[in-house]
Coordinates of C-alpha atoms in Angstrom, one line a residue:
M1 CA -28.4 9.0 14.8
V2 CA -26.2 8.9 17.9
V3 CA -26.2 12.7 18.2
G4 CA -29.9 13.0 17.6
G5 CA -30.7 10.3 20.1
T6 CA -28.5 11.9 22.7
L7 CA -30.2 15.3 22.2
G8 CA -33.6 13.6 22.4
V9 CA -32.7 12.0 25.7
V10 CA -31.3 15.2 27.2
L11 CA -34.5 17.0 26.2
C12 CA -36.8 14.4 27.5
L13 CA -35.1 13.7 30.9
P14 CA -36.2 16.9 32.6
I15 CA -39.7 16.5 31.2
I16 CA -40.0 12.9 32.4
G17 CA -38.7 14.0 35.8
I18 CA -41.3 16.7 36.1
F19 CA -44.2 14.4 35.1
F20 CA -42.8 11.7 37.5
V21 CA -42.9 14.1 40.4
R22 CA -46.3 15.4 39.5
Y23 CA -48.0 12.0 39.3
M24 CA -46.0 10.2 42.1
W25 CA -46.3 13.0 44.6
P26 CA -49.7 11.9 46.0
V27 CA -48.5 8.3 46.1
M28 CA -45.1 8.5 47.7
G29 CA -44.8 12.0 49.0
Y30 CA -43.2 15.1 47.5
R31 CA -39.7 14.7 48.9
E32 CA -39.6 11.0 48.0
A33 CA -40.8 11.7 44.5
V34 CA -38.2 14.4 44.0
W35 CA -35.4 12.1 45.2
A36 CA -36.6 9.2 43.0
A37 CA -36.8 11.5 40.0
G38 CA -33.3 12.8 40.7
F39 CA -31.8 9.4 41.1
G40 CA -33.5 8.3 37.9
V41 CA -32.2 11.3 35.9
L42 CA -28.7 10.7 37.4
F43 CA -28.7 7.0 36.4
A44 CA -29.9 7.8 32.9
T45 CA -27.2 10.4 32.6
F46 CA -24.5 7.9 33.6
A47 CA -25.9 5.4 31.2
L48 CA -26.0 7.9 28.4
G49 CA -22.3 8.9 29.2
W50 CA -21.2 5.3 29.1
M51 CA -23.0 4.8 25.8
L52 CA -21.3 7.8 24.3
W53 CA -17.9 6.8 25.6
R54 CA -18.3 3.3 24.1
I55 CA -19.7 4.4 20.8
L56 CA -17.7 7.6 20.1
L57 CA -14.9 8.3 22.6
R58 CA -13.4 4.8 22.9
P59 CA -12.7 4.3 19.1
M60 CA -11.2 7.8 19.0
I61 CA -8.9 7.0 21.9
E62 CA -7.9 3.7 20.2
L63 CA -7.2 5.6 16.9
R64 CA -5.0 8.1 18.9
D65 CA -3.1 5.2 20.5
R66 CA -2.7 3.5 17.1
A67 CA -1.3 6.7 15.6
A68 CA 1.3 6.9 18.5
A69 CA 2.1 3.2 18.0
L70 CA 2.6 3.7 14.2
K71 CA 4.9 6.7 14.9
A72 CA 6.9 4.5 17.3
A73 CA 6.9 1.6 14.8
R74 CA 5.4 -0.7 17.3
A75 CA 4.0 -4.1 16.3
G76 CA 0.2 -4.3 15.9
A77 CA -0.2 -0.7 15.1
L78 CA -2.2 -1.5 12.0
D79 CA -4.3 -4.3 13.4
P80 CA -8.1 -3.8 13.2
L81 CA -9.8 -2.1 16.1
D82 CA -11.6 -4.2 18.7
H83 CA -14.6 -1.8 18.6
Y84 CA -15.6 0.8 16.1
G85 CA -18.8 2.1 17.6
T86 CA -20.8 3.3 14.5
S87 CA -20.5 2.5 10.8
D88 CA -19.1 6.0 10.3
M89 CA -16.5 5.4 12.9
Q90 CA -15.7 2.1 11.3
S91 CA -15.2 3.7 7.9
L92 CA -13.0 6.4 9.5
G93 CA -11.0 3.9 11.4
Q94 CA -10.5 1.7 8.4
S95 CA -9.4 4.7 6.3
F96 CA -6.9 5.6 8.9
L97 CA -5.5 2.1 9.1
D98 CA -5.3 1.9 5.3
M99 CA -3.5 5.3 5.2
G100 CA -1.1 4.1 7.9
R101 CA -0.4 0.9 6.0
T102 CA 0.3 2.8 2.8
L103 CA 2.6 5.2 4.5
Q104 CA 4.4 2.4 6.2
S105 CA 4.8 0.5 2.9
R106 CA 6.2 3.6 1.3
E107 CA 8.7 4.2 4.1
T108 CA 9.8 0.6 3.8
V109 CA 10.3 1.0 0.1
L110 CA 12.3 4.2 0.6
R111 CA 14.5 2.7 3.3
S112 CA 15.0 -0.4 1.2
Y113 CA 15.9 1.6 -1.9
A114 CA 18.3 3.8 0.1
D115 CA 20.1 0.7 1.4
H116 CA 20.2 -0.9 -2.0
V117 CA 21.1 2.1 -4.1
T118 CA 24.0 2.9 -1.7
H119 CA 25.4 -0.5 -2.4
E120 CA 24.6 -0.6 -6.1
L121 CA 26.2 2.8 -6.8
K122 CA 29.5 1.9 -5.1
S123 CA 30.5 -0.4 -7.9
P124 CA 30.2 2.0 -10.8
I125 CA 31.7 4.8 -8.8
T126 CA 34.7 2.6 -8.0
V127 CA 35.0 1.8 -11.7
V128 CA 34.9 5.5 -12.6
R129 CA 37.5 6.5 -10.0
G130 CA 39.9 3.7 -10.9
A131 CA 39.6 4.4 -14.6
A132 CA 40.1 8.1 -14.1
E133 CA 43.3 7.4 -12.2
L134 CA 44.6 5.2 -14.9
L135 CA 43.7 7.7 -17.6
A136 CA 45.9 10.2 -15.8
S137 CA 48.9 8.0 -16.3
D138 CA 51.5 9.1 -18.9
G139 CA 52.1 6.9 -21.9
L140 CA 48.9 5.0 -21.7
P141 CA 48.4 3.0 -25.0
V142 CA 45.4 4.0 -27.1
P143 CA 43.6 0.6 -26.9
E144 CA 43.9 0.7 -23.1
R145 CA 42.7 4.3 -23.0
D146 CA 39.7 3.3 -25.1
R147 CA 38.9 0.4 -22.9
L148 CA 39.0 2.6 -19.8
I149 CA 36.8 5.2 -21.5
A150 CA 34.3 2.4 -22.3
R151 CA 34.3 1.3 -18.7
I152 CA 33.6 4.8 -17.6
E153 CA 30.7 5.1 -20.0
G154 CA 29.3 1.8 -18.9
A155 CA 29.5 2.8 -15.3
A156 CA 27.7 6.1 -16.1
D157 CA 25.0 4.2 -18.0
R158 CA 24.6 1.9 -14.9
M159 CA 24.1 4.8 -12.6
T160 CA 21.7 6.5 -14.9
A161 CA 19.7 3.3 -15.1
L162 CA 19.6 3.0 -11.4
L163 CA 18.4 6.6 -11.0
D164 CA 15.8 6.2 -13.7
A165 CA 14.5 3.1 -12.0
Q166 CA 14.2 5.0 -8.7
R167 CA 12.2 7.7 -10.4
S168 CA 9.9 5.0 -12.0
L169 CA 9.5 3.3 -8.6
A170 CA 8.5 6.6 -7.0
Q171 CA 6.0 7.3 -9.8
A172 CA 4.6 3.8 -9.5
Q173 CA 3.5 4.5 -5.9
E174 CA 1.6 7.6 -6.7
P175 CA -2.2 7.1 -7.2
A176 CA -2.9 7.2 -10.9
A177 CA -6.1 8.0 -12.7
R178 CA -8.6 5.1 -12.7
G179 CA -10.0 3.8 -15.9
E180 CA -10.5 0.7 -18.0
V181 CA -9.2 -0.4 -21.4
R182 CA -9.6 -3.4 -23.7
L183 CA -6.7 -5.8 -23.5
S184 CA -6.2 -6.1 -27.2
D185 CA -5.9 -2.4 -27.6
V186 CA -2.7 -2.4 -25.4
A187 CA -1.2 -5.8 -25.8
I188 CA 0.7 -5.1 -29.1
D189 CA 3.7 -7.3 -28.5
A190 CA 1.8 -10.2 -27.1
E191 CA -0.7 -12.8 -28.3
V192 CA -4.2 -12.2 -26.9
L193 CA -5.8 -15.6 -26.0
H194 CA -8.9 -14.2 -24.3
D195 CA -9.8 -10.5 -24.7
G196 CA -11.6 -8.4 -22.2
V197 CA -11.9 -5.0 -20.5
V198 CA -9.2 -4.6 -17.9
P199 CA -10.0 -2.3 -14.9
L200 CA -6.8 -0.2 -15.4
S201 CA -6.1 2.9 -17.3
R202 CA -4.4 2.6 -20.7
E203 CA -1.2 4.2 -19.4
T204 CA -1.0 1.9 -16.4
L205 CA -1.7 -1.3 -18.4
T206 CA 0.8 -0.2 -21.0
V207 CA 3.6 0.1 -18.4
V208 CA 2.7 -3.2 -16.8
L209 CA 2.7 -5.1 -20.0
E210 CA 5.9 -3.4 -21.3
H211 CA 7.7 -4.6 -18.2
L212 CA 6.3 -8.1 -18.1
V213 CA 6.7 -8.7 -21.9
G214 CA 10.1 -7.0 -22.1
N215 CA 11.4 -9.0 -19.1
A216 CA 10.2 -12.3 -20.6
K217 CA 11.9 -11.6 -24.0
A218 CA 15.1 -10.4 -22.3
H219 CA 15.3 -13.8 -20.6
G220 CA 14.8 -15.7 -23.9
A221 CA 11.1 -16.0 -24.4
Q222 CA 10.0 -16.2 -28.1
S223 CA 6.3 -15.5 -27.5
V224 CA 4.1 -14.0 -24.7
Q225 CA 0.4 -14.8 -24.3
V226 CA -2.0 -12.7 -22.4
S227 CA -5.7 -13.3 -21.4
F228 CA -8.3 -11.7 -19.2
D229 CA -11.3 -13.4 -17.6
G230 CA -11.7 -11.4 -14.4
A231 CA -7.9 -11.8 -13.8
L232 CA -5.2 -10.9 -16.1
T233 CA -2.7 -13.6 -17.0
V234 CA 0.7 -13.1 -18.7
K235 CA 2.5 -16.3 -19.8
D236 CA 5.7 -16.8 -21.8
D237 CA 7.6 -19.7 -23.3
G238 CA 10.9 -18.8 -21.9
P239 CA 13.2 -20.8 -19.5
G240 CA 11.1 -20.0 -16.5
I241 CA 12.2 -19.0 -13.0
S242 CA 14.2 -21.2 -10.8
D243 CA 12.7 -22.3 -7.4
G244 CA 15.5 -20.4 -5.6
N245 CA 14.5 -17.2 -7.3
R246 CA 10.7 -17.4 -7.2
S247 CA 10.4 -15.8 -3.8
R248 CA 12.7 -12.9 -4.6
I249 CA 11.6 -11.7 -8.1
F250 CA 9.6 -8.8 -6.7
E251 CA 12.4 -7.5 -4.5
P252 CA 13.9 -4.2 -5.6
F253 CA 17.3 -4.6 -7.3
F254 CA 17.1 -8.4 -7.5
T255 CA 18.2 -9.4 -11.0
T256 CA 19.8 -12.3 -12.9
R257 CA 20.9 -9.9 -15.7
R258 CA 23.2 -7.6 -13.8
D259 CA 26.0 -8.1 -16.3
D260 CA 23.6 -7.1 -19.1
G261 CA 22.6 -3.9 -17.5
G262 CA 19.5 -5.1 -15.6
T263 CA 18.5 -3.1 -12.6
G264 CA 16.1 -5.6 -11.0
M265 CA 13.4 -2.9 -10.6
G266 CA 11.0 -3.9 -13.4
L267 CA 8.8 -6.3 -11.4
A268 CA 9.1 -4.1 -8.2
I269 CA 7.7 -1.2 -10.2
V270 CA 4.9 -3.4 -11.7
R271 CA 3.9 -4.5 -8.2
R272 CA 3.9 -1.0 -6.7
M273 CA 1.9 0.4 -9.6
L274 CA -0.7 -2.4 -9.3
E275 CA -0.9 -2.0 -5.5
A276 CA -1.7 1.7 -6.1
H277 CA -4.8 0.5 -8.1
D278 CA -5.8 -2.1 -5.4
A279 CA -4.6 -5.0 -7.6
Q280 CA -2.2 -7.8 -6.8
I281 CA 0.3 -9.7 -9.0
E282 CA 1.8 -13.1 -8.2
L283 CA 3.9 -15.7 -9.9
V284 CA 1.7 -18.8 -10.6
P285 CA 2.7 -22.4 -11.5
S286 CA 3.3 -23.0 -15.2
D287 CA 4.4 -26.1 -17.2
V288 CA 6.5 -23.9 -19.6
G289 CA 8.1 -20.6 -19.0
A290 CA 6.8 -18.1 -16.4
A291 CA 3.2 -17.1 -15.7
F292 CA 2.0 -14.1 -13.8
E293 CA -1.6 -13.5 -12.6
I294 CA -3.0 -10.1 -11.8
T295 CA -6.1 -10.0 -9.7
F296 CA -8.4 -7.0 -9.1

């Protein structure tokens, strides 16, 4: 519409100028009519240029500046634009901001993971190094040797679990196939209180429920109940989550089961996977145990 209107104005301006001179020549004189038509065309040209700048060029300049701000990690780089111009430019601008937000989120996750994994891997590596030095000692009793070997195996298992969690986290951020599945077809290890069709693929919902149900039972829950009524609720009868840990449960590597081999990546993976499907998960108040609500 903007391009068509602009072409129409450009086509009509000379014609309007010619007719203006022809009909106003007898009234105001030839020279005066030509000057008036020229100023009119010049004014219309400036008005058209200002309109094109405001509608098309200004949003493009703002998007360019936002790209530079995002690259420099400046605050406000992902704030909505003050002016989008047209609906197409608004759609383009919003898509750009959403893409920048996604890339920034992934960069934050990778940086956070790099910091955490460096710290987490130091402990098992130290165990392996120390055990290997002791194993090299002469005359080491068999029970002590077995104990050191077990510590090496435990450290290796820990590192493997951390690397597997990292791979799962990376996969969770990738856009997966969309779909929908009935809750009762997937919730095998949980009691379905209210059935419904969940707007997630079978594979995605399976992974989400496996993490949530498995995490609940690992913390002592005897039963887990799920229901769907526009939002998916997962509730257990376990000991619940303390007030001090409620704000940290979705942080990568945060776990209260470190001695039992927990990596603290389960809920982080669930959250990233749901975000890739435009869904959100949060811990909601519950009288007994822990309750999670997933909204779409």
